[in-house]
Amino acid sequence: MSTKDPSRGLLVSPIRNGTVIDHITAGEALNVLRILGITGSTRECLSIATNVESKRMRKKDIVKIENWELRTEEVDRIALLAPQAKINIIRDYRVVEMKGVEIPKVLKGVVRCPNPGCITNTNEPVESTFEVLPKGLHCLYCDWLIKDDIANHII
Amino acid sequence: MYHIISIRDFERRDLDYLLDRAQEFDTGDYRPGILDDKLVALLFFEPSTRTRMSFATAMARLGGRSISVDSVEASSIVKGETLADTIRVVSGYADAIVLRHPKEGAARLASEFASVPVINAGDGAGQHPSQTLLDLYTIRQSMPIDGIDVGLLGDLRYGRTAHSLALALSLYGVTLHTIAPRGLEMPANIALELRERGMEVVEHPNVEEAIRELDVLYVTRIQRERFPDSASYYNVASSYRITADLLAAVKDHLMILHPLPRAGEIDPAVDRTPYARYFEQARNGVPIRMALLHEVMK
Ligand SMILES: Nc1ncnc2c1ncn2[C@@H]1O[C@H](COP(=O)(O)OP(=O)(O)OP(=O)(O)O)[C@@H](O)[C@H]1O
Ligand SMILES: [Mg+2]
Ligand SMILES: [Zn+2]
């Protein structure tokens, strides 16, 4: 699948089965790990590369995790941080599937509303719900608009 | 099922329809006792004498009855019940729920758990659609709303009535003039949203500069809590106060509105001028709420 110069090959040892999240916005790899709930105590083989050169993006981050499959909610969260990310499923050392990420039109339970007065920040049985607009994320309960620093609001 | 939650949910023709209905109720053009088999629950988790009384009045005028929670202390929220549960329970008692709640988005949440229509009577700093409708109704009694110049004066940062009125007016080709003390200006998000809706928004440094151009001046409360000390509050409040002198060169048909209660934003001497229309505005809460109650329960 790859025809690249071997001198620019894998920075780390290949994984047999797992997931490679490639083309992550430079600097967001650690946030991606946070979303996946991966901490220092993980037992799987995990490698992270940040600010590596990329033809397509100048600089990018990559996260490779052995024996891991992403759930849809995790993909939605990653899309918010790194809209250009590519998810590669590795089986038997080979990329068997490669897919982009897509920000859904409505985010449920993904982002915490920054408005302390919002009903979604109470003990009510309700999930935060944001509609994704070109100008930002709009809370469908209190009308708050999150314009930047979206990573900090991801649950 | 029809809920009344936010002015954002309405298109122009929905607003016009409700204003027309309110006018019919206002002129007595309806069957007496039209809701005599209906019961509305007034759930007020925050003090509000006026809004609550005007909903109760509207319901009584339609021949229907109201039940209500007497005070927040006596209610189940102190016992830790969620609003969602309260709403599910009360849905079993009444034909509609009118809700006032301190949290923004509470009415939206209530509408998701209710099995009867919900009318938002104010959710925290959020929406209060019946207020906006009565504001529009009051304007429309005197002039067509299309294309007029409306000034919003006072706390445009936290003032929900001002935001929601501005959103509604953006459907009528109105030019909006904003006049706010420093620190209480309209939030950039709202101004952006208004402009995206095609509204012209003009900021003014003071009332004197703006008032001559206006057809409507909407004054809102400037709350003392927003200021670090009472000296700075009095300072600002006095420079934004509407006095009879300010009205020397205004348009003849200028209407001054205020959601009431007022603190000191309008000098009582203004009450005697033909421009003062805020008591009429308050009275219009009844036909508007009759129209809303009837609409959701008919
Ligand atoms: N067995 C493996 N173990 C670890 N990483 C792998 C493995 N196979 C591929 N990768 C990584 O997965 C990503 C995609 O690899 P691949 O060579 O298939 O595509 P590519 O041509 O680099 O794709 P793109 O066009 O997305 O850059 C790269 O970051 C690559 O290093
Ligand atoms: Mg590549
Ligand atoms: Zn919110």
PDB file of N, CA and C in Angstrom, chain A residues 67-127:
ATOM      1  N   ASN A  67      -4.156  -3.534  19.600  1.00  0.00           N
ATOM      2  CA  ASN A  67      -5.366  -4.182  20.108  1.00  0.00           C
ATOM      3  C   ASN A  67      -6.437  -3.174  20.543  1.00  0.00           C
ATOM      4  N   TRP A  68      -6.740  -2.279  19.672  1.00  0.00           N
ATOM      5  CA  TRP A  68      -7.691  -1.236  20.057  1.00  0.00           C
ATOM      6  C   TRP A  68      -8.608  -0.944  18.883  1.00  0.00           C
ATOM      7  N   GLU A  69      -9.884  -0.876  19.152  1.00  0.00           N
ATOM      8  CA  GLU A  69     -10.793  -0.431  18.103  1.00  0.00           C
ATOM      9  C   GLU A  69     -11.593   0.750  18.616  1.00  0.00           C
ATOM     10  N   LEU A  70     -11.746   1.744  17.785  1.00  0.00           N
ATOM     11  CA  LEU A  70     -12.418   2.965  18.218  1.00  0.00           C
ATOM     12  C   LEU A  70     -13.932   2.806  18.168  1.00  0.00           C
ATOM     13  N   ARG A  71     -14.578   3.350  19.162  1.00  0.00           N
ATOM     14  CA  ARG A  71     -16.038   3.398  19.149  1.00  0.00           C
ATOM     15  C   ARG A  71     -16.481   4.672  18.422  1.00  0.00           C
ATOM     16  N   THR A  72     -17.701   4.661  17.927  1.00  0.00           N
ATOM     17  CA  THR A  72     -18.202   5.811  17.157  1.00  0.00           C
ATOM     18  C   THR A  72     -18.073   7.122  17.937  1.00  0.00           C
ATOM     19  N   GLU A  73     -18.402   7.085  19.244  1.00  0.00           N
ATOM     20  CA  GLU A  73     -18.351   8.327  20.026  1.00  0.00           C
ATOM     21  C   GLU A  73     -16.916   8.841  20.102  1.00  0.00           C
ATOM     22  N   GLU A  74     -15.973   7.897  20.111  1.00  0.00           N
ATOM     23  CA  GLU A  74     -14.572   8.322  20.162  1.00  0.00           C
ATOM     24  C   GLU A  74     -14.169   8.961  18.834  1.00  0.00           C
ATOM     25  N   VAL A  75     -14.658   8.385  17.754  1.00  0.00           N
ATOM     26  CA  VAL A  75     -14.353   8.951  16.438  1.00  0.00           C
ATOM     27  C   VAL A  75     -14.938  10.365  16.329  1.00  0.00           C
ATOM     28  N   ASP A  76     -16.157  10.558  16.852  1.00  0.00           N
ATOM     29  CA  ASP A  76     -16.780  11.886  16.809  1.00  0.00           C
ATOM     30  C   ASP A  76     -15.942  12.903  17.577  1.00  0.00           C
ATOM     31  N   ARG A  77     -15.427  12.499  18.707  1.00  0.00           N
ATOM     32  CA  ARG A  77     -14.625  13.419  19.513  1.00  0.00           C
ATOM     33  C   ARG A  77     -13.312  13.752  18.797  1.00  0.00           C
ATOM     34  N   ILE A  78     -12.712  12.720  18.200  1.00  0.00           N
ATOM     35  CA  ILE A  78     -11.451  12.954  17.485  1.00  0.00           C
ATOM     36  C   ILE A  78     -11.685  13.914  16.321  1.00  0.00           C
ATOM     37  N   ALA A  79     -12.811  13.760  15.659  1.00  0.00           N
ATOM     38  CA  ALA A  79     -13.123  14.623  14.520  1.00  0.00           C
ATOM     39  C   ALA A  79     -13.116  16.095  14.921  1.00  0.00           C
ATOM     40  N   LEU A  80     -13.577  16.357  16.149  1.00  0.00           N
ATOM     41  CA  LEU A  80     -13.615  17.740  16.619  1.00  0.00           C
ATOM     42  C   LEU A  80     -12.222  18.340  16.760  1.00  0.00           C
ATOM     43  N   LEU A  81     -11.299  17.518  17.255  1.00  0.00           N
ATOM     44  CA  LEU A  81      -9.937  17.997  17.500  1.00  0.00           C
ATOM     45  C   LEU A  81      -9.111  17.991  16.241  1.00  0.00           C
ATOM     46  N   ALA A  82      -9.365  17.002  15.410  1.00  0.00           N
ATOM     47  CA  ALA A  82      -8.488  16.754  14.277  1.00  0.00           C
ATOM     48  C   ALA A  82      -9.331  16.344  13.083  1.00  0.00           C
ATOM     49  N   PRO A  83      -9.950  17.338  12.446  1.00  0.00           N
ATOM     50  CA  PRO A  83     -10.870  17.011  11.360  1.00  0.00           C
ATOM     51  C   PRO A  83     -10.209  16.297  10.179  1.00  0.00           C
ATOM     52  N   GLN A  84      -8.876  16.390  10.077  1.00  0.00           N
ATOM     53  CA  GLN A  84      -8.213  15.738   8.946  1.00  0.00           C
ATOM     54  C   GLN A  84      -7.683  14.365   9.299  1.00  0.00           C
ATOM     55  N   ALA A  85      -7.936  13.907  10.519  1.00  0.00           N
ATOM     56  CA  ALA A  85      -7.373  12.625  10.951  1.00  0.00           C
ATOM     57  C   ALA A  85      -7.833  11.482  10.045  1.00  0.00           C
ATOM     58  N   LYS A  86      -6.942  10.506   9.907  1.00  0.00           N
ATOM     59  CA  LYS A  86      -7.267   9.292   9.136  1.00  0.00           C
ATOM     60  C   LYS A  86      -7.122   8.122  10.087  1.00  0.00           C
ATOM     61  N   ILE A  87      -8.111   7.270  10.097  1.00  0.00           N
ATOM     62  CA  ILE A  87      -8.056   6.119  10.982  1.00  0.00           C
ATOM     63  C   ILE A  87      -7.727   4.888  10.156  1.00  0.00           C
ATOM     64  N   ASN A  88      -6.637   4.230  10.529  1.00  0.00           N
ATOM     65  CA  ASN A  88      -6.192   3.038   9.806  1.00  0.00           C
ATOM     66  C   ASN A  88      -6.366   1.831  10.711  1.00  0.00           C
ATOM     67  N   ILE A  89      -7.071   0.851  10.222  1.00  0.00           N
ATOM     68  CA  ILE A  89      -7.213  -0.387  10.989  1.00  0.00           C
ATOM     69  C   ILE A  89      -6.116  -1.337  10.509  1.00  0.00           C
ATOM     70  N   ILE A  90      -5.335  -1.819  11.463  1.00  0.00           N
ATOM     71  CA  ILE A  90      -4.219  -2.715  11.124  1.00  0.00           C
ATOM     72  C   ILE A  90      -4.580  -4.144  11.519  1.00  0.00           C
ATOM     73  N   ARG A  91      -4.475  -5.041  10.560  1.00  0.00           N
ATOM     74  CA  ARG A  91      -4.637  -6.469  10.894  1.00  0.00           C
ATOM     75  C   ARG A  91      -3.468  -7.207  10.253  1.00  0.00           C
ATOM     76  N   ASP A  92      -2.803  -7.965  11.084  1.00  0.00           N
ATOM     77  CA  ASP A  92      -1.658  -8.726  10.596  1.00  0.00           C
ATOM     78  C   ASP A  92      -0.637  -7.813   9.910  1.00  0.00           C
ATOM     79  N   TYR A  93      -0.358  -6.728  10.562  1.00  0.00           N
ATOM     80  CA  TYR A  93       0.648  -5.740  10.135  1.00  0.00           C
ATOM     81  C   TYR A  93       0.245  -4.908   8.913  1.00  0.00           C
ATOM     82  N   ARG A  94      -0.920  -5.187   8.360  1.00  0.00           N
ATOM     83  CA  ARG A  94      -1.292  -4.450   7.150  1.00  0.00           C
ATOM     84  C   ARG A  94      -2.494  -3.556   7.394  1.00  0.00           C
ATOM     85  N   VAL A  95      -2.479  -2.461   6.681  1.00  0.00           N
ATOM     86  CA  VAL A  95      -3.628  -1.567   6.769  1.00  0.00           C
ATOM     87  C   VAL A  95      -4.771  -2.221   5.996  1.00  0.00           C
ATOM     88  N   VAL A  96      -5.824  -2.611   6.711  1.00  0.00           N
ATOM     89  CA  VAL A  96      -6.937  -3.255   6.011  1.00  0.00           C
ATOM     90  C   VAL A  96      -8.078  -2.285   5.762  1.00  0.00           C
ATOM     91  N   GLU A  97      -8.078  -1.173   6.481  1.00  0.00           N
ATOM     92  CA  GLU A  97      -9.141  -0.210   6.271  1.00  0.00           C
ATOM     93  C   GLU A  97      -8.612   1.158   6.638  1.00  0.00           C
ATOM     94  N   MET A  98      -8.949   2.139   5.841  1.00  0.00           N
ATOM     95  CA  MET A  98      -8.524   3.501   6.140  1.00  0.00           C
ATOM     96  C   MET A  98      -9.728   4.404   5.953  1.00  0.00           C
ATOM     97  N   LYS A  99     -10.066   5.174   6.979  1.00  0.00           N
ATOM     98  CA  LYS A  99     -11.223   6.052   6.819  1.00  0.00           C
ATOM     99  C   LYS A  99     -10.981   7.413   7.462  1.00  0.00           C
ATOM    100  N   GLY A 100     -11.627   8.396   6.906  1.00  0.00           N
ATOM    101  CA  GLY A 100     -11.539   9.744   7.465  1.00  0.00           C
ATOM    102  C   GLY A 100     -12.502   9.869   8.639  1.00  0.00           C
ATOM    103  N   VAL A 101     -12.485  11.011   9.279  1.00  0.00           N
ATOM    104  CA  VAL A 101     -13.426  11.247  10.363  1.00  0.00           C
ATOM    105  C   VAL A 101     -14.384  12.338   9.912  1.00  0.00           C
ATOM    106  N   GLU A 102     -15.556  12.369  10.503  1.00  0.00           N
ATOM    107  CA  GLU A 102     -16.531  13.373  10.095  1.00  0.00           C
ATOM    108  C   GLU A 102     -17.197  13.932  11.344  1.00  0.00           C
ATOM    109  N   ILE A 103     -17.279  15.245  11.422  1.00  0.00           N
ATOM    110  CA  ILE A 103     -17.952  15.847  12.564  1.00  0.00           C
ATOM    111  C   ILE A 103     -19.449  15.709  12.348  1.00  0.00           C
ATOM    112  N   PRO A 104     -20.144  15.073  13.293  1.00  0.00           N
ATOM    113  CA  PRO A 104     -21.593  14.924  13.097  1.00  0.00           C
ATOM    114  C   PRO A 104     -22.299  16.266  13.206  1.00  0.00           C
ATOM    115  N   LYS A 105     -23.538  16.345  12.742  1.00  0.00           N
ATOM    116  CA  LYS A 105     -24.281  17.611  12.792  1.00  0.00           C
ATOM    117  C   LYS A 105     -24.670  17.964  14.217  1.00  0.00           C
ATOM    118  N   VAL A 106     -24.921  16.942  15.013  1.00  0.00           N
ATOM    119  CA  VAL A 106     -25.297  17.161  16.412  1.00  0.00           C
ATOM    120  C   VAL A 106     -24.397  16.314  17.293  1.00  0.00           C
ATOM    121  N   LEU A 107     -23.852  16.932  18.335  1.00  0.00           N
ATOM    122  CA  LEU A 107     -22.980  16.215  19.271  1.00  0.00           C
ATOM    123  C   LEU A 107     -23.743  15.997  20.563  1.00  0.00           C
ATOM    124  N   LYS A 108     -23.961  14.753  20.920  1.00  0.00           N
ATOM    125  CA  LYS A 108     -24.688  14.448  22.164  1.00  0.00           C
ATOM    126  C   LYS A 108     -23.733  13.836  23.166  1.00  0.00           C
ATOM    127  N   GLY A 109     -23.611  14.497  24.312  1.00  0.00           N
ATOM    128  CA  GLY A 109     -22.757  13.940  25.359  1.00  0.00           C
ATOM    129  C   GLY A 109     -21.278  14.011  25.050  1.00  0.00           C
ATOM    130  N   VAL A 110     -20.883  14.811  24.083  1.00  0.00           N
ATOM    131  CA  VAL A 110     -19.480  14.875  23.664  1.00  0.00           C
ATOM    132  C   VAL A 110     -18.775  16.077  24.284  1.00  0.00           C
ATOM    133  N   VAL A 111     -19.503  17.177  24.392  1.00  0.00           N
ATOM    134  CA  VAL A 111     -18.899  18.433  24.831  1.00  0.00           C
ATOM    135  C   VAL A 111     -19.684  18.922  26.053  1.00  0.00           C
ATOM    136  N   ARG A 112     -18.974  19.426  27.047  1.00  0.00           N
ATOM    137  CA  ARG A 112     -19.659  19.979  28.215  1.00  0.00           C
ATOM    138  C   ARG A 112     -19.977  21.447  27.955  1.00  0.00           C
ATOM    139  N   CYS A 113     -21.181  21.875  28.279  1.00  0.00           N
ATOM    140  CA  CYS A 113     -21.542  23.278  28.043  1.00  0.00           C
ATOM    141  C   CYS A 113     -20.784  24.164  29.037  1.00  0.00           C
ATOM    142  N   PRO A 114     -20.083  25.181  28.549  1.00  0.00           N
ATOM    143  CA  PRO A 114     -19.317  26.059  29.447  1.00  0.00           C
ATOM    144  C   PRO A 114     -20.197  26.969  30.302  1.00  0.00           C
ATOM    145  N   ASN A 115     -21.486  27.022  30.015  1.00  0.00           N
ATOM    146  CA  ASN A 115     -22.375  27.914  30.773  1.00  0.00           C
ATOM    147  C   ASN A 115     -22.767  27.246  32.094  1.00  0.00           C
ATOM    148  N   PRO A 116     -22.310  27.787  33.219  1.00  0.00           N
ATOM    149  CA  PRO A 116     -22.638  27.156  34.497  1.00  0.00           C
ATOM    150  C   PRO A 116     -24.140  27.150  34.777  1.00  0.00           C
ATOM    151  N   GLY A 117     -24.869  28.088  34.158  1.00  0.00           N
ATOM    152  CA  GLY A 117     -26.315  28.147  34.377  1.00  0.00           C
ATOM    153  C   GLY A 117     -27.110  27.213  33.473  1.00  0.00           C
ATOM    154  N   CYS A 118     -26.415  26.436  32.655  1.00  0.00           N
ATOM    155  CA  CYS A 118     -27.123  25.581  31.684  1.00  0.00           C
ATOM    156  C   CYS A 118     -27.700  24.353  32.371  1.00  0.00           C
ATOM    157  N   ILE A 119     -28.902  23.992  32.002  1.00  0.00           N
ATOM    158  CA  ILE A 119     -29.590  22.840  32.600  1.00  0.00           C
ATOM    159  C   ILE A 119     -28.804  21.537  32.390  1.00  0.00           C
ATOM    160  N   THR A 120     -27.944  21.496  31.366  1.00  0.00           N
ATOM    161  CA  THR A 120     -27.172  20.262  31.146  1.00  0.00           C
ATOM    162  C   THR A 120     -26.043  20.108  32.164  1.00  0.00           C
ATOM    163  N   ASN A 121     -25.764  21.163  32.931  1.00  0.00           N
ATOM    164  CA  ASN A 121     -24.745  21.057  33.975  1.00  0.00           C
ATOM    165  C   ASN A 121     -25.374  20.840  35.355  1.00  0.00           C
ATOM    166  N   THR A 122     -26.475  20.132  35.401  1.00  0.00           N
ATOM    167  CA  THR A 122     -27.143  19.845  36.670  1.00  0.00           C
ATOM    168  C   THR A 122     -27.310  18.336  36.772  1.00  0.00           C
ATOM    169  N   ASN A 123     -28.007  17.901  37.787  1.00  0.00           N
ATOM    170  CA  ASN A 123     -28.218  16.447  37.921  1.00  0.00           C
ATOM    171  C   ASN A 123     -29.406  15.943  37.105  1.00  0.00           C
ATOM    172  N   GLU A 124     -29.899  16.762  36.188  1.00  0.00           N
ATOM    173  CA  GLU A 124     -31.022  16.315  35.362  1.00  0.00           C
ATOM    174  C   GLU A 124     -30.568  15.196  34.423  1.00  0.00           C
ATOM    175  N   PRO A 125     -31.470  14.278  34.126  1.00  0.00           N
ATOM    176  CA  PRO A 125     -31.106  13.151  33.258  1.00  0.00           C
ATOM    177  C   PRO A 125     -31.070  13.564  31.791  1.00  0.00           C
ATOM    178  N   VAL A 126     -30.079  14.363  31.431  1.00  0.00           N
ATOM    179  CA  VAL A 126     -30.034  14.888  30.065  1.00  0.00           C
ATOM    180  C   VAL A 126     -28.586  14.981  29.622  1.00  0.00           C
ATOM    181  N   GLU A 127     -28.354  14.725  28.343  1.00  0.00           N
ATOM    182  CA  GLU A 127     -27.001  14.832  27.809  1.00  0.00           C
ATOM    183  C   GLU A 127     -26.823  16.194  27.168  1.00  0.00           C
TER     184      GLU A 127
END
